[in-house]
Every structure is written in structure tokens, then in C-alpha cells.
Amino acid sequence: MAVAQDLPEDILYPIFLHALPCEIPWPLTPSSLQSLPPFNFSLVCRSWRLVTLTRPRLWSSLSSSTIDRGHYPLINSLLEYWFLRGAAAPLDLYFGKIFRPTPEAPKDLLNLVLRETYRWNEIQMDVTPIPEDTTNSPLTFRCSTLIKSLKLLSGYVYDMANDLMFGRLDLTQCTVHVASQLQVLEVCAFIRWTLPESGTFWLPNLRYLNISIDRDIKVDVILAACPNISSLIIEIRPSASHGHMESVNLPHLTNFILSTENDAFTNSLLTRLSCTSLVRFVYNSWDWVFKLHILADFLSKLENPSGCSSLEELKIVHRGVNRIPLESQSEFALMLKNMLNPHGNLKQLLLNDVFINKEIIEILSPRSGAMHVCPSLTSIFIACHLPASGDLGFNETLEEFVVSRWHSRNGNLAIELRFNSFKNFSEESQRIRKCVEEGLVRELGITDFYLDLIDGIECRRLCMSDRSVR
């Protein structure tokens, strides 16, 4: 310890920085505060205390997984001291679940945070909404031009019976006249938006956008203000209303995840959205009846002048009825074929509870001497809980699909087919067994839990894997 006490300030300072961000313990007590860095550094010796109290950046990062009702008096005092020591240093805050036993409970705490808006660098909060009519003076999160990452999240289960909100997001400073530094923006449905006057909203540095829509939000204005985003996640709630939308072009968008419970809003959005560099598209539909033409029209816009597209990963998860009237099944199959045909670079295909019958499997099966659909596929997952029971020889058609895909592959291949009667059939199939012996992977490790989260935590991680901001 004596040697450590003699270390010069220029060595102590980066060592102290490496111990941050500080994680507030639970339960929070006055004694537990003393064990937090950089508090505990200042207790060692005079030289350590001097470094701790004179370097604002040591007091600029704070994290807490939970802020419960018992936290408020003590954590308010902690924040006041923390912000005082941090002076004007850029501020990083990561707050997990903020419980609101009453509408006013965490307001003092959050008002302390809002008072430091000019210092915000990275802010993340998981908020609990309340009925809007009980919020006489809603909290306003003003997005300064210096902040780089702002996440206002909520794990609260959506309830259409209540008009819920948590606060407002004020983006009026983010205009064409100011170079906003915002790179990451994630906003739950319980935050109301306040935008600059028409035509001036501008977020040129934004790379990742995740928004949830439950009412009339000018989503076209928001997207048009972010021409350089590469990752986009949109959740459309049943109550979302769409008035007139302008066309939007996102030339740098490569990852797009869309989860929807509103067919009309989705159709309006995808009709007006263009993103010719798209590499990954995940579509999660909770609509009762699946509307393939909406996706087909959108994906057709991904084609470049040569007739191909950059799309490499397509995942379609449907939660409603997957039955198609008999007289419409051939039309549906042809539409699916025409939708997939241009995407010759597609590597991964996932179809979950999209209508599948024998004709569709035959369309997806390579044929000798003919061009086949999506020849570059290396990963295929198809699940359908209610396949067309009247299709005689359906299992044999699935078998031929697996074998023909394996023999026409270029490299490794994984195929998982989930149909009620196919599992036992495939295990007894000598042809499929031979493909497995040669290297075919039959299970992709996709669980029902993963499918439930395909528009949530897992996809958020995948969609953000290429961004540079923490």
C-alpha cells in the first residue's frame, strides 16, 4: 500500500477512471456509499483524496440497476454530491428500473438529472408510466446538441385501456442550424415527442434509432431527419394513427427491425420508405391475418438496377392465423416466389407461421438445370404449426427440399423445418441422414423464447453490434 500511495497523479488518475462507472449497490445505505469508487479512493491517503476530489471526470459516470422507493432520499443526496464534484464534465448515467409508487415519487431525483442536461453524454433510464391525466406537470427531457446517446426505455406491459405517459422528449434544439452529436436514440411509447418547427429537425450523426409508436407521431419527419442511420427498430402499437406521410429515403440503413400490431400504419410506412442498402430485415407481425403483399412491395424496392439486392438476412415472424383460402393459395405461393427471387445474396431465411404448403416448398426447392430461389442460402428456418393437411406427400416434398438444397449448396448449410409430422419422418429418412453425415446442420438452436424476443432484446443486441458508441 505504501508504494501505491506514492504513485504520481498521472498514473493514479487513469487507474481510478478504469474502476468506473460506479454501480450503486442494493440495498443502498450510508455505509455502503463509502465502498463506492471514487468515494473509497479518497479514504486511503491524502494524495489519493487530492486526486479524487480534484478530477471532475471521476464523478461523471453512475449506474444503478434498480431505484426503488426506499432509495429516493439517499440517492438524491448522492446525486447532488456527485453532480457537484463532476462540475462541467460530460455525464454518463445508466438507471435501471425507476419505480413510481406515486406520480411524484422520483420527480426530485429526475429533476436533479434534468438540471444537468447541458452535461449529458450518455443517458439511459427504464421508466414506469402513469395515467396521463394524473401528470399535471410532466417531466421534460431536453436533448442538448452535445449528448451522444439517449435511451428512455420501459419494460411496462402495454395497456390499451389506459392513456399512459412518463414525460416529454424535447428535441427542439436539434435543427439544421446546429450540428447535433446524438448517435443513439431509443424512446419507448410512453414518451411524447416535441419536435422543432417543420423542415428544421435534423440529426445528421444519428446511427441507431429505436422508437415505439402508440399514437400520432410524425414518424416520416423523424426518419427524414436521420439520413445517416444504419440501424432502425420500430414498434407499431395498435393505437398508432398515421395521417399523411411523405416519402423517406434512408440510403445508409443496413439493419431494420419492424414489429407491428397495426396493418394500416405498417402499409403506409413501408410504402413510403426506401432503403436500398438494407442487409438485414426482421418483420414481426401481430396482425390477425398476414398480408404478404405489404412485404413484397417493400422488398421489391431493394433491387438495384441489375435486379439484385444487398439483402442477406430475412426473418418473418407471424403471430396470427396462417390459413389461406384454397382458391388463393397458388397466388400466395407465386407472390412469395416473386418476393424472394431478386434476393440472390440472401444468406439467412426465417419463416415462422407464415402459410406454407406443398407448392411453396416445391418453389423453394432447387431443380436441376434451372435457376432456383435464393441460391446463396446458408441458414434456413421454416416453422408452421398448421400446414395444409390436405397436401399428400408433404413430408416427401420437405425431404426433397432438404436434399436438393444440400446438393446445390455452396459451402456450409443449416436447415431446420418445424412441422407437426416431419420430425419423426426426417429422423427415419435415409436421404436426410446421409446429408447430415456429410455435414448438414439440422438444428439452428432457435427457441420459442428467441422468437418471442425477435423484435426485442436479442434483436436490439444484434442490430447494435456494429455501432461504435457503447
Coordinates of C-alpha atoms in Angstrom, one line a residue:
M1 CA 0.0 0.0 0.0
A2 CA 2.9 2.4 0.8
V3 CA 4.1 2.0 -2.8
A4 CA 0.6 2.6 -4.2
Q5 CA 0.3 5.8 -2.1
D6 CA 3.5 7.1 -3.7
L7 CA 2.2 6.7 -7.3
P8 CA 2.1 10.0 -9.2
E9 CA -1.2 11.6 -10.2
D10 CA -0.8 10.9 -13.9
I11 CA -0.8 7.2 -13.1
L12 CA -3.4 7.2 -10.3
Y13 CA -5.9 9.1 -12.4
P14 CA -6.3 6.5 -15.3
I15 CA -6.3 3.7 -12.7
F16 CA -9.2 5.4 -10.9
L17 CA -11.0 6.0 -14.3
H18 CA -10.7 2.3 -15.1
A19 CA -12.8 1.5 -12.0
L20 CA -15.8 3.4 -13.3
P21 CA -18.7 3.6 -13.9
C22 CA -19.8 3.3 -10.3
E23 CA -22.6 0.8 -9.7
I24 CA -24.9 1.8 -6.9
P25 CA -25.5 -1.2 -4.6
W26 CA -28.8 -2.6 -3.4
P27 CA -29.8 -2.1 -0.6
L28 CA -28.4 1.4 -0.5
T29 CA -27.2 2.6 2.9
P30 CA -24.9 5.4 4.1
S31 CA -22.2 2.9 4.9
S32 CA -22.5 1.2 1.5
L33 CA -21.9 4.5 -0.2
Q34 CA -18.4 4.7 1.4
S35 CA -17.4 1.5 -0.5
L36 CA -18.2 3.0 -3.9
P37 CA -15.5 4.3 -6.2
P38 CA -14.4 7.0 -6.1
F39 CA -15.5 7.6 -2.5
N40 CA -13.4 4.7 -1.3
F41 CA -10.3 6.0 -3.1
S42 CA -10.4 9.2 -1.1
L43 CA -10.3 7.3 2.2
V44 CA -6.8 5.7 1.5
C45 CA -4.5 8.6 1.9
R46 CA -4.1 12.4 1.4
S47 CA -2.6 12.0 -2.1
W48 CA -5.4 9.7 -3.3
R49 CA -8.0 12.1 -1.8
L50 CA -6.5 15.0 -3.6
V51 CA -6.7 13.2 -6.9
T52 CA -10.3 12.0 -6.2
L53 CA -11.6 15.4 -5.3
T54 CA -9.9 17.5 -8.0
R55 CA -10.7 15.4 -11.1
P56 CA -14.3 16.0 -12.2
R57 CA -14.3 13.1 -14.7
L58 CA -14.1 10.7 -11.8
W59 CA -17.6 11.9 -10.9
S60 CA -19.1 11.8 -14.3
S61 CA -20.4 8.2 -14.6
L62 CA -23.0 6.5 -12.4
S63 CA -25.0 3.3 -12.8
S64 CA -27.9 1.6 -10.9
S65 CA -29.9 -1.5 -11.9
T66 CA -32.8 -0.6 -9.7
I67 CA -34.1 2.6 -8.0
D68 CA -36.8 1.6 -5.5
R69 CA -39.0 3.7 -3.3
G70 CA -36.5 3.4 -0.4
H71 CA -33.7 4.8 -2.5
Y72 CA -35.0 8.2 -3.1
P73 CA -33.9 10.3 -0.1
L74 CA -30.4 8.8 0.0
I75 CA -29.8 8.7 -3.7
N76 CA -31.0 12.3 -4.1
S77 CA -28.2 13.3 -1.7
L78 CA -25.7 11.1 -3.6
L79 CA -26.6 12.7 -6.9
E80 CA -26.3 16.2 -5.6
Y81 CA -22.8 15.5 -4.3
W82 CA -21.9 13.6 -7.4
F83 CA -23.0 16.3 -9.8
L84 CA -21.3 19.0 -7.7
R85 CA -18.0 17.1 -7.9
G86 CA -18.4 16.4 -11.6
A87 CA -18.6 20.1 -12.3
A88 CA -18.9 20.5 -16.1
A89 CA -17.5 17.1 -17.1
P90 CA -19.7 15.1 -19.6
L91 CA -22.2 13.0 -17.7
D92 CA -23.0 9.3 -18.2
L93 CA -26.0 7.9 -16.3
Y94 CA -27.4 4.3 -16.5
F95 CA -30.5 3.9 -14.4
G96 CA -32.4 0.6 -14.5
K97 CA -36.0 0.3 -13.3
I98 CA -37.2 3.5 -11.7
F99 CA -40.3 2.6 -9.7
R100 CA -43.1 5.1 -9.3
P101 CA -45.3 4.2 -6.3
T102 CA -46.9 7.7 -6.7
P103 CA -46.7 10.2 -9.6
E104 CA -44.4 12.4 -7.6
A105 CA -42.1 9.8 -6.1
P106 CA -39.0 10.0 -8.3
K107 CA -39.5 13.6 -9.5
D108 CA -36.9 15.1 -7.2
L109 CA -34.4 12.6 -8.4
L110 CA -35.2 13.1 -12.0
N111 CA -35.3 16.9 -11.7
L112 CA -31.7 16.7 -10.4
V113 CA -30.8 14.8 -13.6
L114 CA -32.7 17.2 -15.8
R115 CA -30.9 20.1 -14.2
E116 CA -27.7 18.7 -15.7
T117 CA -29.0 18.5 -19.3
Y118 CA -26.1 20.6 -20.6
R119 CA -23.6 17.9 -19.4
W120 CA -25.4 14.8 -20.8
N121 CA -23.2 12.5 -22.8
E122 CA -24.9 9.1 -22.4
I123 CA -28.2 8.7 -20.5
Q124 CA -30.2 5.5 -20.1
M125 CA -33.4 5.1 -17.9
D126 CA -36.0 2.4 -17.6
V127 CA -39.2 4.3 -16.7
T128 CA -42.6 3.3 -15.4
P129 CA -45.5 5.3 -16.9
I130 CA -48.6 6.6 -15.1
P131 CA -52.1 7.6 -16.4
E132 CA -51.6 10.8 -18.4
D133 CA -54.5 12.7 -16.7
T134 CA -52.6 12.5 -13.3
T135 CA -49.5 14.1 -14.7
N136 CA -50.1 17.8 -14.2
S137 CA -46.5 18.8 -15.0
P138 CA -44.8 16.1 -17.0
L139 CA -41.1 15.7 -16.9
T140 CA -39.4 17.1 -20.0
F141 CA -36.1 15.6 -21.2
R142 CA -34.4 18.3 -23.3
C143 CA -32.0 16.9 -25.8
S144 CA -28.9 19.1 -26.0
T145 CA -26.8 19.3 -29.0
L146 CA -23.9 17.7 -27.1
I147 CA -25.5 14.4 -26.0
K148 CA -24.4 11.3 -27.8
S149 CA -26.7 8.6 -26.5
L150 CA -30.2 8.9 -25.0
K151 CA -32.3 5.9 -24.1
L152 CA -35.7 6.3 -22.4
L153 CA -36.9 2.7 -22.0
S154 CA -39.8 0.9 -20.4
G155 CA -40.4 -2.7 -19.5
Y156 CA -44.0 -1.9 -18.7
V157 CA -46.6 -4.1 -20.4
Y158 CA -48.7 -2.0 -22.8
D159 CA -52.3 -1.4 -21.8
M160 CA -54.7 0.0 -24.4
A161 CA -57.2 0.7 -21.7
N162 CA -55.1 3.4 -20.1
D163 CA -53.6 6.5 -21.7
L164 CA -50.2 6.3 -20.1
M165 CA -47.1 8.5 -20.3
F166 CA -43.9 9.2 -18.4
G167 CA -42.7 12.5 -19.8
R168 CA -41.8 14.5 -22.9
L169 CA -38.7 14.4 -25.1
D170 CA -37.9 17.9 -26.3
L171 CA -35.8 17.9 -29.5
T172 CA -36.3 21.5 -30.5
Q173 CA -32.6 22.3 -30.2
C174 CA -31.8 19.7 -32.9
T175 CA -32.1 21.7 -36.0
V176 CA -30.3 22.2 -39.3
H177 CA -28.7 25.2 -37.8
V178 CA -26.9 23.1 -35.1
A179 CA -24.7 20.1 -35.5
S180 CA -26.3 17.7 -33.0
Q181 CA -23.9 15.0 -31.7
L182 CA -26.7 12.4 -31.0
Q183 CA -25.7 9.0 -32.3
V184 CA -28.0 6.7 -30.4
L185 CA -31.7 7.4 -29.6
E186 CA -34.1 4.9 -28.1
V187 CA -37.6 6.0 -26.9
C188 CA -40.4 4.0 -25.5
A189 CA -44.1 4.6 -26.3
F190 CA -44.8 6.4 -23.1
I191 CA -42.7 9.4 -24.1
R192 CA -44.3 12.3 -26.0
W193 CA -42.2 14.0 -28.7
T194 CA -41.7 17.7 -29.1
L195 CA -40.1 18.5 -32.5
P196 CA -38.7 21.7 -34.0
E197 CA -40.8 23.6 -36.5
S198 CA -41.5 21.9 -39.8
G199 CA -38.5 21.4 -42.0
T200 CA -35.8 22.2 -39.5
F201 CA -35.5 18.9 -37.5
W202 CA -32.0 17.4 -38.1
L203 CA -30.0 14.6 -36.5
P204 CA -27.1 14.2 -39.0
N205 CA -24.9 12.0 -36.7
L206 CA -27.6 9.5 -35.6
R207 CA -26.7 6.0 -36.4
Y208 CA -29.1 3.9 -34.2
L209 CA -32.8 4.7 -33.7
N210 CA -35.3 2.6 -31.7
I211 CA -38.8 4.0 -31.3
S212 CA -42.2 2.7 -30.2
I213 CA -45.3 4.3 -31.6
D214 CA -48.7 4.3 -29.9
R215 CA -50.3 7.4 -31.2
D216 CA -50.0 10.1 -33.8
I217 CA -46.2 10.6 -34.2
K218 CA -44.7 12.2 -37.3
V219 CA -42.6 9.1 -38.0
D220 CA -41.8 10.4 -41.5
V221 CA -40.4 13.6 -40.1
I222 CA -38.3 11.8 -37.6
L223 CA -36.9 9.4 -40.2
A224 CA -36.2 12.2 -42.7
A225 CA -34.2 14.0 -40.0
C226 CA -31.9 10.9 -39.7
P227 CA -30.5 10.3 -43.2
N228 CA -27.4 8.5 -41.9
I229 CA -28.8 5.9 -39.6
S230 CA -27.6 2.4 -40.2
S231 CA -29.8 0.5 -37.6
L232 CA -33.5 1.1 -37.1
I233 CA -36.0 -0.6 -34.8
I234 CA -39.7 0.4 -35.0
E235 CA -42.5 -1.0 -32.9
I236 CA -46.0 0.0 -34.0
R237 CA -48.8 -0.3 -31.4
P238 CA -52.4 -1.0 -32.2
S239 CA -53.5 2.6 -31.4
A240 CA -50.9 4.3 -33.7
S241 CA -52.5 6.7 -36.1
H242 CA -50.9 7.6 -39.4
G243 CA -52.1 10.7 -41.2
H244 CA -50.3 11.8 -44.4
M245 CA -46.7 10.6 -44.7
E246 CA -44.0 11.9 -47.0
S247 CA -41.6 9.6 -48.8
V248 CA -38.3 9.0 -46.9
N249 CA -35.0 7.7 -48.2
L250 CA -32.5 6.1 -45.8
P251 CA -29.6 5.2 -48.1
H252 CA -27.2 4.0 -45.3
L253 CA -29.7 1.8 -43.5
T254 CA -28.4 -1.8 -43.2
N255 CA -30.4 -3.2 -40.2
F256 CA -34.2 -2.8 -40.0
I257 CA -36.4 -4.5 -37.4
L258 CA -40.2 -3.8 -37.6
S259 CA -42.7 -5.2 -35.1
T260 CA -46.3 -4.3 -35.8
E261 CA -49.8 -4.7 -34.5
N262 CA -51.3 -2.2 -36.9
D263 CA -51.6 -3.2 -40.5
A264 CA -52.7 0.2 -41.9
F265 CA -49.8 2.1 -40.3
T266 CA -47.3 -0.5 -41.5
N267 CA -48.6 -0.4 -45.0
S268 CA -48.3 3.4 -45.1
L269 CA -44.8 3.4 -43.6
L270 CA -43.4 0.7 -45.9
T271 CA -44.9 2.2 -48.9
R272 CA -43.1 5.5 -48.4
L273 CA -39.8 4.1 -47.0
S274 CA -36.8 3.4 -49.3
C275 CA -33.6 1.8 -48.1
T276 CA -31.6 0.3 -50.9
S277 CA -28.6 -0.7 -48.8
L278 CA -30.6 -3.0 -46.5
V279 CA -28.7 -6.1 -45.4
R280 CA -30.9 -7.4 -42.5
F281 CA -34.7 -7.1 -42.3
V282 CA -36.7 -8.6 -39.4
Y283 CA -40.5 -8.4 -39.6
N284 CA -42.6 -9.4 -36.6
S285 CA -46.4 -9.2 -37.3
W286 CA -49.1 -9.5 -34.6
D287 CA -51.8 -8.8 -37.1
W288 CA -54.5 -11.4 -37.2
V289 CA -54.2 -12.1 -40.9
F290 CA -50.8 -12.0 -42.6
K291 CA -50.5 -9.5 -45.5
L292 CA -47.7 -10.7 -47.7
H293 CA -48.2 -8.1 -50.3
I294 CA -47.1 -5.3 -47.9
L295 CA -43.7 -7.0 -47.5
A296 CA -43.5 -7.9 -51.2
D297 CA -43.9 -4.3 -52.3
F298 CA -41.4 -3.1 -49.8
L299 CA -38.7 -5.7 -50.6
S300 CA -39.1 -5.1 -54.3
K301 CA -37.7 -1.6 -53.7
L302 CA -34.4 -3.1 -52.5
E303 CA -33.5 -4.2 -56.0
N304 CA -30.6 -2.3 -57.7
P305 CA -30.5 -1.6 -61.4
S306 CA -29.0 -5.0 -62.1
G307 CA -32.1 -6.7 -60.5
C308 CA -30.3 -7.9 -57.3
S309 CA -30.3 -6.6 -53.8
S310 CA -27.9 -6.4 -50.9
L311 CA -30.3 -8.2 -48.5
E312 CA -28.5 -11.1 -46.7
E313 CA -30.9 -11.9 -43.8
L314 CA -34.7 -12.0 -43.8
K315 CA -36.8 -13.1 -40.8
I316 CA -40.6 -13.1 -40.9
V317 CA -42.4 -14.0 -37.7
H318 CA -46.2 -14.1 -37.7
R319 CA -48.4 -14.4 -34.6
G320 CA -51.9 -14.7 -36.1
V321 CA -53.8 -17.0 -38.5
N322 CA -51.7 -18.7 -41.1
R323 CA -54.6 -20.2 -43.1
I324 CA -55.1 -19.1 -46.7
P325 CA -58.3 -19.9 -48.7
L326 CA -57.8 -22.7 -51.2
E327 CA -58.5 -20.5 -54.1
S328 CA -55.8 -18.0 -53.1
Q329 CA -53.0 -20.4 -52.2
S330 CA -51.4 -20.5 -55.7
E331 CA -51.5 -16.7 -55.8
F332 CA -49.8 -16.5 -52.4
A333 CA -47.1 -19.0 -53.4
L334 CA -46.3 -17.1 -56.6
M335 CA -46.2 -13.8 -54.6
L336 CA -43.8 -15.4 -52.2
K337 CA -41.6 -16.6 -55.0
N338 CA -41.5 -13.2 -56.7
M339 CA -40.7 -11.6 -53.4
L340 CA -37.7 -13.8 -52.7
N341 CA -36.4 -14.2 -56.3
P342 CA -34.4 -10.9 -56.6
H343 CA -32.5 -11.6 -53.4
G344 CA -29.8 -13.8 -54.8
N345 CA -27.4 -12.7 -52.0
L346 CA -29.7 -13.9 -49.2
K347 CA -27.8 -16.0 -46.7
Q348 CA -30.4 -16.4 -43.9
L349 CA -34.1 -17.0 -44.2
L350 CA -36.5 -17.5 -41.3
L351 CA -40.3 -18.0 -41.9
N352 CA -42.3 -18.6 -38.7
D353 CA -46.0 -19.4 -39.0
V354 CA -46.2 -17.9 -42.5
F355 CA -48.6 -20.0 -44.6
I356 CA -46.6 -23.0 -46.1
N357 CA -47.9 -25.7 -48.3
K358 CA -46.5 -28.3 -50.8
E359 CA -46.5 -25.8 -53.7
I360 CA -44.4 -23.3 -51.7
I361 CA -41.8 -25.9 -50.7
E362 CA -41.5 -27.0 -54.3
I363 CA -40.9 -23.4 -55.3
L364 CA -38.1 -23.2 -52.8
S365 CA -36.5 -26.5 -53.9
P366 CA -33.7 -26.3 -56.4
R367 CA -34.3 -28.0 -59.7
S368 CA -31.7 -29.5 -62.0
G369 CA -30.8 -27.2 -64.9
A370 CA -33.0 -24.3 -63.6
M371 CA -32.3 -21.1 -61.6
H372 CA -33.6 -21.6 -58.1
V373 CA -34.9 -19.2 -55.4
C374 CA -32.2 -17.7 -53.1
P375 CA -29.3 -19.9 -54.2
S376 CA -26.9 -18.4 -51.6
L377 CA -28.8 -19.5 -48.5
T378 CA -26.6 -21.0 -45.7
S379 CA -29.3 -21.0 -43.0
I380 CA -33.0 -21.8 -43.4
F381 CA -35.6 -22.0 -40.7
I382 CA -39.2 -22.7 -41.6
A383 CA -41.9 -23.4 -38.9
C384 CA -45.6 -23.8 -39.5
H385 CA -47.9 -25.2 -36.8
L386 CA -50.8 -25.6 -39.2
P387 CA -49.5 -26.8 -42.5
A388 CA -52.0 -27.7 -45.3
S389 CA -53.2 -31.1 -44.1
G390 CA -54.6 -31.9 -47.5
D391 CA -51.3 -32.0 -49.2
L392 CA -50.5 -35.6 -49.9
G393 CA -46.8 -36.4 -49.9
F394 CA -46.0 -33.2 -47.9
N395 CA -43.2 -34.9 -45.9
E396 CA -41.7 -36.3 -49.0
T397 CA -41.7 -32.8 -50.5
L398 CA -39.9 -31.5 -47.4
E399 CA -37.4 -34.3 -47.7
E400 CA -36.7 -33.4 -51.3
F401 CA -36.3 -29.8 -50.4
V402 CA -33.6 -30.6 -47.8
V403 CA -31.7 -33.0 -50.0
S404 CA -31.8 -30.7 -53.1
R405 CA -30.7 -27.7 -51.1
W406 CA -27.8 -29.7 -49.6
H407 CA -26.6 -30.9 -53.0
S408 CA -26.9 -27.5 -54.6
R409 CA -25.2 -25.6 -51.7
N410 CA -22.1 -23.5 -52.0
G411 CA -20.4 -24.0 -48.6
N412 CA -22.0 -24.9 -45.2
L413 CA -25.7 -25.3 -44.8
A414 CA -28.1 -25.5 -41.9
I415 CA -31.8 -26.3 -42.3
E416 CA -34.4 -26.6 -39.6
L417 CA -38.0 -27.5 -40.6
R418 CA -40.7 -27.5 -37.8
F419 CA -43.8 -29.2 -39.0
N420 CA -46.1 -31.4 -36.9
S421 CA -45.4 -34.7 -38.7
F422 CA -42.0 -34.1 -40.2
K423 CA -39.7 -34.6 -37.2
N424 CA -40.2 -38.3 -37.0
F425 CA -40.2 -38.7 -40.7
S426 CA -36.9 -36.9 -41.1
E427 CA -35.2 -38.9 -38.4
E428 CA -36.1 -42.1 -40.4
S429 CA -35.2 -40.7 -43.8
Q430 CA -32.0 -42.3 -45.2
R431 CA -31.5 -39.5 -47.6
I432 CA -31.6 -36.8 -44.9
R433 CA -29.4 -38.9 -42.7
K434 CA -26.8 -39.2 -45.4
C435 CA -26.8 -35.3 -45.8
V436 CA -26.3 -35.0 -42.0
E437 CA -23.3 -37.4 -42.2
E438 CA -21.8 -35.2 -44.9
G439 CA -22.2 -32.1 -42.8
L440 CA -25.8 -30.8 -42.9
V441 CA -26.8 -29.0 -39.7
R442 CA -30.4 -29.8 -38.8
E443 CA -30.9 -27.6 -35.7
L444 CA -30.2 -23.9 -35.6
G445 CA -30.8 -23.5 -31.8
I446 CA -33.8 -21.2 -32.4
T447 CA -36.2 -21.5 -29.4
D448 CA -39.7 -20.2 -28.9
F449 CA -38.2 -17.8 -26.4
Y450 CA -36.0 -16.4 -29.1
L451 CA -38.9 -16.0 -31.4
D452 CA -40.8 -14.1 -28.7
L453 CA -37.8 -11.7 -28.4
I454 CA -37.0 -11.4 -32.1
D455 CA -38.1 -7.7 -32.0
G456 CA -36.8 -7.1 -28.5
I457 CA -33.6 -7.6 -26.5
E458 CA -31.9 -10.1 -28.8
C459 CA -32.5 -8.1 -32.0
R460 CA -31.5 -4.9 -30.3
R461 CA -28.2 -6.5 -29.4
L462 CA -27.7 -7.8 -33.0
C463 CA -28.8 -4.6 -34.6
M464 CA -26.3 -2.6 -32.5
S465 CA -23.4 -4.9 -32.8
D466 CA -21.6 -2.7 -35.4
R467 CA -22.0 0.6 -33.7
S468 CA -19.1 2.4 -32.1
V469 CA -21.0 4.1 -29.2
R470 CA -21.2 2.0 -26.1

